[in-house]
Amino acid sequence: MRRAPAEPVDARAVAAAREALTGAAPLVQCITNSVVQTITANALLAAGAAPAMVDNPHEAAAFAAVASAVLVNVGTPTDDTARAMRLAAAAAAQHGTPWVLDPVAVGALGFRTRLAGELLEHRPAVVRGNASEVLALAGAGGGGREVDSTAAREDAAEAAGALGMSTGAAVAVPGDVDVVTDGTRTVRVSGGDPLLTRTTGAGCALGAVSAATTAAVVLPLLAAVAAHVHVGLAAEVAAEVCGGPGSFAIAWLDALDAVGPDAVRAGARLA
Amino acid sequence: MRRAPAEPVDARAVAAAREALTGAAPLVQCITNSVVQTITANALLAAGAAPAMVDNPHEAAAFAAVASAVLVNVGTPTDDTARAMRLAAAAAAQHGTPWVLDPVAVGALGFRTRLAGELLEHRPAVVRGNASEVLALAGAGGGGREVDSTAAREDAAEAAGALGMSTGAAVAVPGDVDVVTDGTRTVRVSGGDPLLTRTTGAGCALGAVSAATTAAVVLPLLAAVAAHVHVGLAAEVAAEVCGGPGSFAIAWLDALDAVGPDAVRAGARLA
Amino acid sequence: MRRAPAEPVDARAVAAAREALTGAAPLVQCITNSVVQTITANALLAAGAAPAMVDNPHEAAAFAAVASAVLVNVGTPTDDTARAMRLAAAAAAQHGTPWVLDPVAVGALGFRTRLAGELLEHRPAVVRGNASEVLALAGAGGGGREVDSTAAREDAAEAAGALGMSTGAAVAVPGDVDVVTDGTRTVRVSGGDPLLTRTTGAGCALGAVSAATTAAVVLPLLAAVAAHVHVGLAAEVAAEVCGGPGSFAIAWLDALDAVGPDAVRAGARLA
């Protein structure tokens, strides 16, 4: 439905997506974990989007119907936010609002694993998870320690493809080289910096930037790839000027703003 | 009750308010949205106040009775924090604790619009909201996209005056020029920097600094004006040294500390 | 059970603990207040640990059984997180997972005072609280304004010793000189910087680093002392390069990473 398989996913398309994001200034509803709300909102603002953390069950569905895109991150679910997630995902699906699922620690913890399984039925445009999370979502077992994946990356790439085929989502799995696939096509994105993994919420914010980009371009695969290139290049800029993990996060926010279409076209390393 | 209409609201009074804030080191109870709690607490600490995020219904009323001031921000209401807000506002009113209402996204979303209407009955000292939020609170319709106001500013200035008259609050509406009015007098505050709108929680923190200042001076109109001058000047200092939206927020916290009474007197641009 | 009274707690042992922390890369479950989650997670990452904010009652016990250590901070308790705290502390005790209690504002507010009393029965390895909080926990009265202790420090040192004797915990009380005691031995740690008290969550993050260190060394007293030295030295480094309270927090995170075993051995000022 949101697929246009012939559209190229190359440096030029990624640069156009970066430009479209700023032009659209999308309103992104975030139902995300309590640890990363601030950096998520600031990353969206730096990238040119407008965040709105509407995460209570009274308002979540109504807002998802009018938002440009929705991010659902199951990192710290409460009974109330879990209800808000279900309502927002259902409303997004009903109203054609693209939404992104970030299945933090799914597979390792029961409550959120069941929750993510239910959410998946509302067909996210993008799923962003590490190897063990994607294996768990794809029903291929997995599990393991939160955030830091222990599953083999190649198994995960296969599971990501299967998950993309069965749900229609673009599935993104981070690594030394990030893998983004919709089951039909697979794009490998090089870049980024290890300091991203020492900044709480950097990965979650990548999910949010992916959501923002789904509001600006038609093809979810392109949206996810463009977000990964943008976030990764910003990390490279930040790593050069920072003095440690604290100042890295700040420089990365600065760079999310500064890295525009030209930098994205010149810097994208796709395979 | 907290009115002293003859008191001047000029650069000298604003500087005295800045000095009184540091001298009082007020304990400010914050029941605020989950996205901005950290920057709100840090802004209060930088400005010379002491934050206390007591936002559960078991403790909120008891704390409001002894706090120097209370901030109520409806940005991410849950059933529990909404109850805590009602209890704290009622206790503040009963015990003479000045309190500030920040009606984030009121008008656009039903649950919080009803909540803010109830809270208003407990007579806040200051209301800080954008044009569409103030229009909605004043019963003048409005609504519109969260945070970013779409209503005409002049309509909002009129509605702010009417809201001030009916509730006794000083009502502050941000803009290129901020409008602060209690319905009797209107002060226009120039200054600030557009990067404030790209820093999540900067506006919410302004509400908190306004609350802190209500604990240090008698006249709510002066408290709100002084907070706007202080926060705006700090933003101007930060904009000159920062490298983007990430480093702006950090430099702004530094400047909230550094901008003292002399800088406020020299820099206040009031009309 | 976790005691080895003959083990020295000196600069060499503290340096070894710092090295063991990085080597262990412990997974630290944090059930902490909503204001400080981000800086807590970032401080743990900077120090070499892995944070996991699993704070809902559905998952808290299962995670505490497998985590390397658990932090319980009662700063902003909700009914749900209070349940999660009880479940996690009980599971930690049952499975031998060391855990740390940070009794924020206990004594001043009723709900959390009762909660902390119940939690104490599950025998934390470390309790980190200011003078009035420790006096309240020790049943010696106290109370007073949140965060900023009003009780005399010497009374608190005595109460800390009594609390250590009765619970088996190492009890740490901040001050110009921090006092850490298990009732048998008392270590006084000099250092740090007043800007730590103007950074929201710095004290709470110290509790988290203490928890991480309990996973890396056997003796809770040593773990707490090592964390205080590490965090204090990082503050001294940050104070020299920062421009105010905003940039202090960022430089402090950088320094938590940079201050390694050698710096700890050279800089520890213990008495």
PDB file of N, CA and C in Angstrom, chain A residues 24-27 34 37-39 41-42 45-59 62-63 68 80 83 249-251 253-255 257-258, chain B residues 33-39 75-80 108-114 145-147 195 197-201 242-250:
ATOM      1  N   ALA A  24       8.554  19.286   5.124  1.00  0.00           N
ATOM      2  CA  ALA A  24       7.276  18.838   5.682  1.00  0.00           C
ATOM      3  C   ALA A  24       7.105  19.276   7.133  1.00  0.00           C
ATOM      4  N   ALA A  25       8.213  19.441   7.872  1.00  0.00           N
ATOM      5  CA  ALA A  25       8.148  19.774   9.299  1.00  0.00           C
ATOM      6  C   ALA A  25       7.057  18.955   9.989  1.00  0.00           C
ATOM      7  N   PRO A  26       7.132  17.627   9.873  1.00  0.00           N
ATOM      8  CA  PRO A  26       6.022  16.776  10.331  1.00  0.00           C
ATOM      9  C   PRO A  26       5.838  16.804  11.850  1.00  0.00           C
ATOM     10  N   LEU A  27       4.595  16.660  12.235  1.00  0.00           N
ATOM     11  CA  LEU A  27       4.223  16.575  13.646  1.00  0.00           C
ATOM     12  C   LEU A  27       4.259  15.097  14.042  1.00  0.00           C
ATOM     13  N   SER A  34      10.401   6.488  29.112  1.00  0.00           N
ATOM     14  CA  SER A  34      10.577   7.678  29.929  1.00  0.00           C
ATOM     15  C   SER A  34      12.031   8.135  30.000  1.00  0.00           C
ATOM     16  N   GLN A  37      12.747  10.471  26.436  1.00  0.00           N
ATOM     17  CA  GLN A  37      11.797  11.431  25.872  1.00  0.00           C
ATOM     18  C   GLN A  37      12.473  12.749  25.504  1.00  0.00           C
ATOM     19  N   THR A  38      13.376  13.225  26.348  1.00  0.00           N
ATOM     20  CA  THR A  38      13.982  14.531  26.083  1.00  0.00           C
ATOM     21  C   THR A  38      14.860  14.499  24.845  1.00  0.00           C
ATOM     22  N   ILE A  39      15.741  13.513  24.759  1.00  0.00           N
ATOM     23  CA  ILE A  39      16.637  13.483  23.601  1.00  0.00           C
ATOM     24  C   ILE A  39      15.851  13.176  22.334  1.00  0.00           C
ATOM     25  N   ALA A  41      12.738  14.193  21.685  1.00  0.00           N
ATOM     26  CA  ALA A  41      12.106  15.458  21.280  1.00  0.00           C
ATOM     27  C   ALA A  41      13.148  16.403  20.690  1.00  0.00           C
ATOM     28  N   ASN A  42      14.309  16.485  21.319  1.00  0.00           N
ATOM     29  CA  ASN A  42      15.341  17.395  20.820  1.00  0.00           C
ATOM     30  C   ASN A  42      15.906  16.930  19.481  1.00  0.00           C
ATOM     31  N   LEU A  45      13.351  17.968  16.880  1.00  0.00           N
ATOM     32  CA  LEU A  45      13.424  19.415  16.642  1.00  0.00           C
ATOM     33  C   LEU A  45      14.672  19.761  15.825  1.00  0.00           C
ATOM     34  N   ALA A  46      15.805  19.146  16.157  1.00  0.00           N
ATOM     35  CA  ALA A  46      17.039  19.429  15.431  1.00  0.00           C
ATOM     36  C   ALA A  46      16.933  18.999  13.973  1.00  0.00           C
ATOM     37  N   ALA A  47      16.218  17.895  13.731  1.00  0.00           N
ATOM     38  CA  ALA A  47      16.097  17.377  12.372  1.00  0.00           C
ATOM     39  C   ALA A  47      15.060  18.137  11.551  1.00  0.00           C
ATOM     40  N   GLY A  48      14.263  18.983  12.208  1.00  0.00           N
ATOM     41  CA  GLY A  48      13.286  19.775  11.472  1.00  0.00           C
ATOM     42  C   GLY A  48      11.841  19.355  11.688  1.00  0.00           C
ATOM     43  N   ALA A  49      11.598  18.405  12.572  1.00  0.00           N
ATOM     44  CA  ALA A  49      10.245  17.939  12.847  1.00  0.00           C
ATOM     45  C   ALA A  49       9.741  18.549  14.150  1.00  0.00           C
ATOM     46  N   ALA A  50       8.451  18.325  14.444  1.00  0.00           N
ATOM     47  CA  ALA A  50       7.841  18.841  15.670  1.00  0.00           C
ATOM     48  C   ALA A  50       7.357  17.662  16.496  1.00  0.00           C
ATOM     49  N   PRO A  51       7.910  17.470  17.698  1.00  0.00           N
ATOM     50  CA  PRO A  51       7.495  16.341  18.536  1.00  0.00           C
ATOM     51  C   PRO A  51       6.259  16.676  19.360  1.00  0.00           C
ATOM     52  N   ALA A  52       5.470  15.645  19.653  1.00  0.00           N
ATOM     53  CA  ALA A  52       4.322  15.796  20.556  1.00  0.00           C
ATOM     54  C   ALA A  52       4.197  14.490  21.332  1.00  0.00           C
ATOM     55  N   MET A  53       4.517  14.542  22.628  1.00  0.00           N
ATOM     56  CA  MET A  53       4.499  13.328  23.443  1.00  0.00           C
ATOM     57  C   MET A  53       3.091  13.112  24.004  1.00  0.00           C
ATOM     58  N   VAL A  54       2.173  12.701  23.175  1.00  0.00           N
ATOM     59  CA  VAL A  54       0.795  12.444  23.626  1.00  0.00           C
ATOM     60  C   VAL A  54       0.689  10.956  23.887  1.00  0.00           C
ATOM     61  N   ASP A  55       0.832  10.554  25.147  1.00  0.00           N
ATOM     62  CA  ASP A  55       0.990   9.136  25.458  1.00  0.00           C
ATOM     63  C   ASP A  55       0.020   8.629  26.519  1.00  0.00           C
ATOM     64  N   ASN A  56      -1.108   9.342  26.716  1.00  0.00           N
ATOM     65  CA  ASN A  56      -2.115   8.823  27.635  1.00  0.00           C
ATOM     66  C   ASN A  56      -3.271   8.238  26.839  1.00  0.00           C
ATOM     67  N   PRO A  57      -3.960   7.233  27.403  1.00  0.00           N
ATOM     68  CA  PRO A  57      -5.000   6.538  26.638  1.00  0.00           C
ATOM     69  C   PRO A  57      -6.226   7.404  26.337  1.00  0.00           C
ATOM     70  N   HIS A  58      -6.398   8.524  27.015  1.00  0.00           N
ATOM     71  CA  HIS A  58      -7.534   9.399  26.721  1.00  0.00           C
ATOM     72  C   HIS A  58      -7.349  10.146  25.403  1.00  0.00           C
ATOM     73  N   GLU A  59      -6.114  10.432  25.049  1.00  0.00           N
ATOM     74  CA  GLU A  59      -5.859  11.334  23.923  1.00  0.00           C
ATOM     75  C   GLU A  59      -5.089  10.685  22.779  1.00  0.00           C
ATOM     76  N   ALA A  62      -7.002   9.921  19.289  1.00  0.00           N
ATOM     77  CA  ALA A  62      -7.418  11.134  18.585  1.00  0.00           C
ATOM     78  C   ALA A  62      -6.220  11.837  17.967  1.00  0.00           C
ATOM     79  N   PHE A  63      -5.106  11.830  18.680  1.00  0.00           N
ATOM     80  CA  PHE A  63      -3.935  12.518  18.153  1.00  0.00           C
ATOM     81  C   PHE A  63      -3.307  11.740  16.994  1.00  0.00           C
ATOM     82  N   SER A  68       1.304  13.625  11.812  1.00  0.00           N
ATOM     83  CA  SER A  68       1.952  13.277  10.545  1.00  0.00           C
ATOM     84  C   SER A  68       2.521  11.868  10.586  1.00  0.00           C
ATOM     85  N   ASP A  80      -0.956   2.036  31.439  1.00  0.00           N
ATOM     86  CA  ASP A  80      -1.584   3.140  30.717  1.00  0.00           C
ATOM     87  C   ASP A  80      -0.902   3.427  29.383  1.00  0.00           C
ATOM     88  N   ARG A  83      -1.762   0.772  26.894  1.00  0.00           N
ATOM     89  CA  ARG A  83      -3.095   1.013  26.302  1.00  0.00           C
ATOM     90  C   ARG A  83      -3.013   2.123  25.251  1.00  0.00           C
ATOM     91  N   ALA A 249      26.766  13.679  22.824  1.00  0.00           N
ATOM     92  CA  ALA A 249      25.311  13.763  22.647  1.00  0.00           C
ATOM     93  C   ALA A 249      24.882  15.171  22.243  1.00  0.00           C
ATOM     94  N   ILE A 250      25.531  16.160  22.828  1.00  0.00           N
ATOM     95  CA  ILE A 250      25.182  17.548  22.523  1.00  0.00           C
ATOM     96  C   ILE A 250      25.615  17.910  21.105  1.00  0.00           C
ATOM     97  N   ALA A 251      26.839  17.508  20.750  1.00  0.00           N
ATOM     98  CA  ALA A 251      27.347  17.799  19.403  1.00  0.00           C
ATOM     99  C   ALA A 251      26.533  17.060  18.344  1.00  0.00           C
ATOM    100  N   LEU A 253      23.286  16.442  18.508  1.00  0.00           N
ATOM    101  CA  LEU A 253      22.064  17.225  18.278  1.00  0.00           C
ATOM    102  C   LEU A 253      22.370  18.420  17.369  1.00  0.00           C
ATOM    103  N   ASP A 254      23.481  19.104  17.646  1.00  0.00           N
ATOM    104  CA  ASP A 254      23.883  20.202  16.757  1.00  0.00           C
ATOM    105  C   ASP A 254      24.008  19.706  15.314  1.00  0.00           C
ATOM    106  N   ALA A 255      24.612  18.533  15.154  1.00  0.00           N
ATOM    107  CA  ALA A 255      24.896  18.023  13.807  1.00  0.00           C
ATOM    108  C   ALA A 255      23.638  17.516  13.108  1.00  0.00           C
ATOM    109  N   ASP A 257      20.965  19.007  13.054  1.00  0.00           N
ATOM    110  CA  ASP A 257      20.492  20.227  12.408  1.00  0.00           C
ATOM    111  C   ASP A 257      21.384  20.583  11.218  1.00  0.00           C
ATOM    112  N   ALA A 258      22.710  20.469  11.417  1.00  0.00           N
ATOM    113  CA  ALA A 258      23.655  20.965  10.408  1.00  0.00           C
ATOM    114  C   ALA A 258      23.779  20.046   9.193  1.00  0.00           C
TER     115      ALA A 258
ATOM    116  N   ASN B  33       5.276  17.893  32.747  1.00  0.00           N
ATOM    117  CA  ASN B  33       5.248  16.771  31.820  1.00  0.00           C
ATOM    118  C   ASN B  33       6.581  16.035  31.813  1.00  0.00           C
ATOM    119  N   SER B  34       6.504  14.764  31.449  1.00  0.00           N
ATOM    120  CA  SER B  34       7.635  13.863  31.610  1.00  0.00           C
ATOM    121  C   SER B  34       8.785  14.194  30.659  1.00  0.00           C
ATOM    122  N   VAL B  35       8.529  14.918  29.605  1.00  0.00           N
ATOM    123  CA  VAL B  35       9.563  15.232  28.623  1.00  0.00           C
ATOM    124  C   VAL B  35      10.529  16.290  29.155  1.00  0.00           C
ATOM    125  N   VAL B  36      10.025  17.183  29.983  1.00  0.00           N
ATOM    126  CA  VAL B  36      10.786  18.391  30.326  1.00  0.00           C
ATOM    127  C   VAL B  36      11.214  18.447  31.786  1.00  0.00           C
ATOM    128  N   GLN B  37      11.054  17.375  32.523  1.00  0.00           N
ATOM    129  CA  GLN B  37      11.359  17.440  33.948  1.00  0.00           C
ATOM    130  C   GLN B  37      12.821  17.785  34.212  1.00  0.00           C
ATOM    131  N   THR B  38      13.723  17.199  33.432  1.00  0.00           N
ATOM    132  CA  THR B  38      15.137  17.428  33.695  1.00  0.00           C
ATOM    133  C   THR B  38      15.531  18.873  33.424  1.00  0.00           C
ATOM    134  N   ILE B  39      15.145  19.401  32.269  1.00  0.00           N
ATOM    135  CA  ILE B  39      15.554  20.771  31.958  1.00  0.00           C
ATOM    136  C   ILE B  39      14.835  21.753  32.890  1.00  0.00           C
ATOM    137  N   GLY B  75       1.286  18.962  30.253  1.00  0.00           N
ATOM    138  CA  GLY B  75       1.819  18.428  28.995  1.00  0.00           C
ATOM    139  C   GLY B  75       1.636  16.942  28.760  1.00  0.00           C
ATOM    140  N   THR B  76       1.861  16.114  29.757  1.00  0.00           N
ATOM    141  CA  THR B  76       1.643  14.667  29.585  1.00  0.00           C
ATOM    142  C   THR B  76       0.850  14.124  30.765  1.00  0.00           C
ATOM    143  N   PRO B  77      -0.424  14.467  30.846  1.00  0.00           N
ATOM    144  CA  PRO B  77      -1.204  14.059  32.015  1.00  0.00           C
ATOM    145  C   PRO B  77      -1.473  12.560  32.043  1.00  0.00           C
ATOM    146  N   THR B  78      -1.327  11.968  33.225  1.00  0.00           N
ATOM    147  CA  THR B  78      -1.844  10.621  33.455  1.00  0.00           C
ATOM    148  C   THR B  78      -3.002  10.777  34.440  1.00  0.00           C
ATOM    149  N   ASP B  79      -3.747   9.706  34.667  1.00  0.00           N
ATOM    150  CA  ASP B  79      -4.828   9.797  35.643  1.00  0.00           C
ATOM    151  C   ASP B  79      -4.275  10.209  37.000  1.00  0.00           C
ATOM    152  N   ASP B  80      -3.118   9.643  37.374  1.00  0.00           N
ATOM    153  CA  ASP B  80      -2.529   9.940  38.676  1.00  0.00           C
ATOM    154  C   ASP B  80      -1.980  11.362  38.760  1.00  0.00           C
ATOM    155  N   ALA B 108      -6.654  21.695  22.023  1.00  0.00           N
ATOM    156  CA  ALA B 108      -6.478  20.703  20.969  1.00  0.00           C
ATOM    157  C   ALA B 108      -6.875  19.299  21.428  1.00  0.00           C
ATOM    158  N   LEU B 109      -6.799  19.019  22.714  1.00  0.00           N
ATOM    159  CA  LEU B 109      -7.018  17.669  23.232  1.00  0.00           C
ATOM    160  C   LEU B 109      -7.988  17.725  24.407  1.00  0.00           C
ATOM    161  N   GLY B 110      -8.992  16.853  24.381  1.00  0.00           N
ATOM    162  CA  GLY B 110     -10.119  16.982  25.296  1.00  0.00           C
ATOM    163  C   GLY B 110      -9.810  16.754  26.769  1.00  0.00           C
ATOM    164  N   PHE B 111      -9.069  15.699  27.084  1.00  0.00           N
ATOM    165  CA  PHE B 111      -8.850  15.322  28.478  1.00  0.00           C
ATOM    166  C   PHE B 111      -8.205  16.469  29.248  1.00  0.00           C
ATOM    167  N   ARG B 112      -7.158  17.017  28.674  1.00  0.00           N
ATOM    168  CA  ARG B 112      -6.424  18.071  29.373  1.00  0.00           C
ATOM    169  C   ARG B 112      -7.161  19.408  29.335  1.00  0.00           C
ATOM    170  N   THR B 113      -8.022  19.603  28.340  1.00  0.00           N
ATOM    171  CA  THR B 113      -8.795  20.843  28.283  1.00  0.00           C
ATOM    172  C   THR B 113      -9.767  20.896  29.450  1.00  0.00           C
ATOM    173  N   ARG B 114     -10.436  19.772  29.721  1.00  0.00           N
ATOM    174  CA  ARG B 114     -11.327  19.723  30.883  1.00  0.00           C
ATOM    175  C   ARG B 114     -10.530  19.888  32.176  1.00  0.00           C
ATOM    176  N   ARG B 145      -2.731  23.078  16.598  1.00  0.00           N
ATOM    177  CA  ARG B 145      -1.622  22.155  16.716  1.00  0.00           C
ATOM    178  C   ARG B 145      -0.800  22.431  17.976  1.00  0.00           C
ATOM    179  N   GLU B 146      -0.390  21.373  18.623  1.00  0.00           N
ATOM    180  CA  GLU B 146       0.279  21.495  19.917  1.00  0.00           C
ATOM    181  C   GLU B 146       1.492  22.403  19.827  1.00  0.00           C
ATOM    182  N   VAL B 147       1.687  23.182  20.876  1.00  0.00           N
ATOM    183  CA  VAL B 147       2.856  24.026  21.071  1.00  0.00           C
ATOM    184  C   VAL B 147       2.882  25.201  20.101  1.00  0.00           C
ATOM    185  N   LEU B 195      15.977  29.922  18.864  1.00  0.00           N
ATOM    186  CA  LEU B 195      16.454  28.603  19.294  1.00  0.00           C
ATOM    187  C   LEU B 195      15.700  28.112  20.536  1.00  0.00           C
ATOM    188  N   THR B 197      12.627  27.887  20.744  1.00  0.00           N
ATOM    189  CA  THR B 197      11.529  27.050  20.246  1.00  0.00           C
ATOM    190  C   THR B 197      12.046  25.731  19.685  1.00  0.00           C
ATOM    191  N   ARG B 198      13.361  25.578  19.598  1.00  0.00           N
ATOM    192  CA  ARG B 198      13.922  24.314  19.121  1.00  0.00           C
ATOM    193  C   ARG B 198      14.573  23.538  20.253  1.00  0.00           C
ATOM    194  N   THR B 199      14.303  23.948  21.482  1.00  0.00           N
ATOM    195  CA  THR B 199      14.807  23.277  22.677  1.00  0.00           C
ATOM    196  C   THR B 199      13.599  22.766  23.446  1.00  0.00           C
ATOM    197  N   THR B 200      13.443  21.454  23.515  1.00  0.00           N
ATOM    198  CA  THR B 200      12.255  20.953  24.198  1.00  0.00           C
ATOM    199  C   THR B 200      12.309  21.345  25.665  1.00  0.00           C
ATOM    200  N   GLY B 201      11.223  21.915  26.155  1.00  0.00           N
ATOM    201  CA  GLY B 201      11.138  22.268  27.562  1.00  0.00           C
ATOM    202  C   GLY B 201      11.577  23.672  27.898  1.00  0.00           C
ATOM    203  N   CYS B 242      26.658  29.348  20.975  1.00  0.00           N
ATOM    204  CA  CYS B 242      26.357  27.939  20.704  1.00  0.00           C
ATOM    205  C   CYS B 242      26.661  27.552  19.271  1.00  0.00           C
ATOM    206  N   GLY B 243      26.670  26.234  19.002  1.00  0.00           N
ATOM    207  CA  GLY B 243      26.936  25.723  17.675  1.00  0.00           C
ATOM    208  C   GLY B 243      25.729  25.050  17.046  1.00  0.00           C
ATOM    209  N   GLY B 244      24.569  25.191  17.679  1.00  0.00           N
ATOM    210  CA  GLY B 244      23.363  24.531  17.176  1.00  0.00           C
ATOM    211  C   GLY B 244      22.395  24.334  18.315  1.00  0.00           C
ATOM    212  N   PRO B 245      21.271  23.667  18.052  1.00  0.00           N
ATOM    213  CA  PRO B 245      20.240  23.556  19.088  1.00  0.00           C
ATOM    214  C   PRO B 245      20.658  22.750  20.317  1.00  0.00           C
ATOM    215  N   GLY B 246      21.551  21.782  20.143  1.00  0.00           N
ATOM    216  CA  GLY B 246      21.995  20.996  21.301  1.00  0.00           C
ATOM    217  C   GLY B 246      22.820  21.823  22.266  1.00  0.00           C
ATOM    218  N   SER B 247      23.836  22.499  21.749  1.00  0.00           N
ATOM    219  CA  SER B 247      24.711  23.294  22.623  1.00  0.00           C
ATOM    220  C   SER B 247      24.012  24.568  23.082  1.00  0.00           C
ATOM    221  N   PHE B 248      22.983  25.002  22.354  1.00  0.00           N
ATOM    222  CA  PHE B 248      22.211  26.160  22.817  1.00  0.00           C
ATOM    223  C   PHE B 248      21.583  25.880  24.183  1.00  0.00           C
ATOM    224  N   ALA B 249      20.969  24.727  24.329  1.00  0.00           N
ATOM    225  CA  ALA B 249      20.275  24.407  25.589  1.00  0.00           C
ATOM    226  C   ALA B 249      21.243  24.414  26.771  1.00  0.00           C
ATOM    227  N   ILE B 250      22.443  23.918  26.543  1.00  0.00           N
ATOM    228  CA  ILE B 250      23.444  23.868  27.615  1.00  0.00           C
ATOM    229  C   ILE B 250      23.928  25.280  27.959  1.00  0.00           C
TER     230      ILE B 250
END
